[in-house]
Amino acid sequence: MLSRAVTARVVISQLSDRYIKDVKGAFPPGKLVSGRVVSVDAARGLVDVSLKRSVVSAKQRILFSDLRVGQVVKGHVKSIQAFGIFVIISQSELCGLCHIS
């Protein structure tokens, strides 16, 4: 059972869906945030939390294991590179490369 005595860990990659240049400025001590528990290790007393909006507000998350060859998914372009584009799949934490070939 979680309590106020448990401190959760949020790794930098789970702070936001977007790049944050000034993490300390965006998340000062005492700031109230909403998060989703992504893992719990009761034996070691560790809790990992994500503050990403896509994770916190996700109703039905798509996991890597849910994807199938030929499946059509929606997403948005994260970045464009010379070798292809990176797409973030909607309703997931997944980002993939659509190679130019």
PDB file of C-alpha atoms in Angstrom:
ATOM      1  CA  MET A   1       0.000   0.000   0.000  1.00  0.00           C
ATOM      2  CA  LEU A   2       1.288   3.468  -0.868  1.00  0.00           C
ATOM      3  CA  SER A   3       1.447   6.148   1.769  1.00  0.00           C
ATOM      4  CA  ARG A   4       2.851   9.605   2.379  1.00  0.00           C
ATOM      5  CA  ALA A   5       5.998   7.944   3.672  1.00  0.00           C
ATOM      6  CA  VAL A   6       6.836   6.618   0.192  1.00  0.00           C
ATOM      7  CA  THR A   7       8.833   8.820  -2.168  1.00  0.00           C
ATOM      8  CA  ALA A   8       8.321   8.056  -5.848  1.00  0.00           C
ATOM      9  CA  ARG A   9      11.013   8.366  -8.486  1.00  0.00           C
ATOM     10  CA  VAL A  10      10.432  10.122 -11.804  1.00  0.00           C
ATOM     11  CA  VAL A  11      13.219   9.630 -14.319  1.00  0.00           C
ATOM     12  CA  ILE A  12      13.910  12.570 -16.631  1.00  0.00           C
ATOM     13  CA  SER A  13      12.490  10.755 -19.676  1.00  0.00           C
ATOM     14  CA  GLN A  14       9.144  10.494 -17.831  1.00  0.00           C
ATOM     15  CA  LEU A  15       8.788  14.196 -16.947  1.00  0.00           C
ATOM     16  CA  SER A  16       7.066  15.319 -20.123  1.00  0.00           C
ATOM     17  CA  ASP A  17       6.092  14.275 -23.640  1.00  0.00           C
ATOM     18  CA  ARG A  18       8.121  17.234 -24.872  1.00  0.00           C
ATOM     19  CA  TYR A  19      11.733  18.277 -24.346  1.00  0.00           C
ATOM     20  CA  ILE A  20      12.261  20.371 -21.208  1.00  0.00           C
ATOM     21  CA  LYS A  21      15.330  22.585 -21.332  1.00  0.00           C
ATOM     22  CA  ASP A  22      15.122  23.817 -17.719  1.00  0.00           C
ATOM     23  CA  VAL A  23      13.924  20.914 -15.566  1.00  0.00           C
ATOM     24  CA  LYS A  24      14.472  22.770 -12.276  1.00  0.00           C
ATOM     25  CA  GLY A  25      12.473  25.747 -13.533  1.00  0.00           C
ATOM     26  CA  ALA A  26       9.621  23.579 -14.841  1.00  0.00           C
ATOM     27  CA  PHE A  27       9.411  21.459 -11.663  1.00  0.00           C
ATOM     28  CA  PRO A  28      10.358  23.548  -8.615  1.00  0.00           C
ATOM     29  CA  PRO A  29      10.136  21.962  -5.133  1.00  0.00           C
ATOM     30  CA  GLY A  30       6.567  21.998  -3.820  1.00  0.00           C
ATOM     31  CA  LYS A  31       4.928  22.044  -7.271  1.00  0.00           C
ATOM     32  CA  LEU A  32       1.740  19.952  -7.353  1.00  0.00           C
ATOM     33  CA  VAL A  33       1.823  17.441 -10.224  1.00  0.00           C
ATOM     34  CA  SER A  34      -0.312  14.588 -11.523  1.00  0.00           C
ATOM     35  CA  GLY A  35       1.386  11.305 -12.252  1.00  0.00           C
ATOM     36  CA  ARG A  36       0.712   7.664 -12.990  1.00  0.00           C
ATOM     37  CA  VAL A  37       2.484   4.840 -11.199  1.00  0.00           C
ATOM     38  CA  VAL A  38       4.301   2.812 -13.850  1.00  0.00           C
ATOM     39  CA  SER A  39       6.051   0.286 -11.613  1.00  0.00           C
ATOM     40  CA  VAL A  40       6.230  -0.793  -7.973  1.00  0.00           C
ATOM     41  CA  ASP A  41       8.904  -2.897  -6.310  1.00  0.00           C
ATOM     42  CA  ALA A  42       7.336  -3.606  -2.917  1.00  0.00           C
ATOM     43  CA  ALA A  43      10.299  -5.651  -1.729  1.00  0.00           C
ATOM     44  CA  ARG A  44      12.684  -2.719  -2.217  1.00  0.00           C
ATOM     45  CA  GLY A  45      10.122   0.021  -1.511  1.00  0.00           C
ATOM     46  CA  LEU A  46      10.575   1.638  -4.926  1.00  0.00           C
ATOM     47  CA  VAL A  47       7.846   3.385  -6.923  1.00  0.00           C
ATOM     48  CA  ASP A  48       8.345   4.777 -10.430  1.00  0.00           C
ATOM     49  CA  VAL A  49       5.967   7.467 -11.684  1.00  0.00           C
ATOM     50  CA  SER A  50       5.452   9.135 -15.061  1.00  0.00           C
ATOM     51  CA  LEU A  51       4.363  12.760 -15.356  1.00  0.00           C
ATOM     52  CA  LYS A  52       3.909  12.564 -19.137  1.00  0.00           C
ATOM     53  CA  ARG A  53       0.471  13.784 -20.158  1.00  0.00           C
ATOM     54  CA  SER A  54       0.185  10.893 -22.637  1.00  0.00           C
ATOM     55  CA  VAL A  55       0.709   8.436 -19.780  1.00  0.00           C
ATOM     56  CA  VAL A  56      -1.292  10.201 -17.067  1.00  0.00           C
ATOM     57  CA  SER A  57      -4.393  10.843 -19.180  1.00  0.00           C
ATOM     58  CA  ALA A  58      -4.218   7.689 -21.279  1.00  0.00           C
ATOM     59  CA  LYS A  59      -7.417   5.685 -21.139  1.00  0.00           C
ATOM     60  CA  GLN A  60      -6.200   2.759 -23.177  1.00  0.00           C
ATOM     61  CA  ARG A  61      -2.454   2.699 -23.612  1.00  0.00           C
ATOM     62  CA  ILE A  62      -0.935   0.905 -26.563  1.00  0.00           C
ATOM     63  CA  LEU A  63       1.986  -1.246 -25.485  1.00  0.00           C
ATOM     64  CA  PHE A  64       4.774  -2.564 -27.681  1.00  0.00           C
ATOM     65  CA  SER A  65       3.378  -6.074 -27.254  1.00  0.00           C
ATOM     66  CA  ASP A  66       0.010  -4.873 -28.678  1.00  0.00           C
ATOM     67  CA  LEU A  67       1.500  -3.934 -32.052  1.00  0.00           C
ATOM     68  CA  ARG A  68       1.185  -6.310 -35.018  1.00  0.00           C
ATOM     69  CA  VAL A  69       2.640  -6.286 -38.524  1.00  0.00           C
ATOM     70  CA  GLY A  70       0.263  -4.453 -40.858  1.00  0.00           C
ATOM     71  CA  GLN A  71      -1.619  -2.750 -38.015  1.00  0.00           C
ATOM     72  CA  VAL A  72      -2.607   0.875 -38.710  1.00  0.00           C
ATOM     73  CA  VAL A  73      -2.017   3.318 -35.853  1.00  0.00           C
ATOM     74  CA  LYS A  74      -2.326   7.084 -35.462  1.00  0.00           C
ATOM     75  CA  GLY A  75       0.515   9.293 -34.312  1.00  0.00           C
ATOM     76  CA  HIS A  76       2.246  12.610 -34.736  1.00  0.00           C
ATOM     77  CA  VAL A  77       5.665  13.574 -36.031  1.00  0.00           C
ATOM     78  CA  LYS A  78       8.200  14.122 -33.256  1.00  0.00           C
ATOM     79  CA  SER A  79      11.123  15.107 -35.476  1.00  0.00           C
ATOM     80  CA  ILE A  80      12.352  14.999 -39.053  1.00  0.00           C
ATOM     81  CA  GLN A  81      15.857  13.782 -39.803  1.00  0.00           C
ATOM     82  CA  ALA A  82      17.794  13.218 -43.044  1.00  0.00           C
ATOM     83  CA  PHE A  83      17.243   9.443 -42.720  1.00  0.00           C
ATOM     84  CA  GLY A  84      13.519   9.538 -41.873  1.00  0.00           C
ATOM     85  CA  ILE A  85      10.959  10.789 -39.371  1.00  0.00           C
ATOM     86  CA  PHE A  86      10.282   9.867 -35.764  1.00  0.00           C
ATOM     87  CA  VAL A  87       6.600   9.349 -34.966  1.00  0.00           C
ATOM     88  CA  ILE A  88       5.021   9.158 -31.522  1.00  0.00           C
ATOM     89  CA  ILE A  89       2.176   6.650 -31.584  1.00  0.00           C
ATOM     90  CA  SER A  90      -1.071   8.078 -30.140  1.00  0.00           C
ATOM     91  CA  GLN A  91      -2.253   6.639 -26.817  1.00  0.00           C
ATOM     92  CA  SER A  92       1.203   5.268 -26.040  1.00  0.00           C
ATOM     93  CA  GLU A  93       4.692   6.100 -24.880  1.00  0.00           C
ATOM     94  CA  LEU A  94       6.082   4.590 -28.066  1.00  0.00           C
ATOM     95  CA  CYS A  95       8.141   6.486 -30.595  1.00  0.00           C
ATOM     96  CA  GLY A  96       9.334   4.852 -33.794  1.00  0.00           C
ATOM     97  CA  LEU A  97      11.410   5.639 -36.849  1.00  0.00           C
ATOM     98  CA  CYS A  98       9.827   5.693 -40.293  1.00  0.00           C
ATOM     99  CA  HIS A  99      12.988   5.212 -42.351  1.00  0.00           C
ATOM    100  CA  ILE A 100      13.305   7.030 -45.662  1.00  0.00           C
ATOM    101  CA  SER A 101      13.981   3.769 -47.520  1.00  0.00           C
TER     102      SER A 101
END
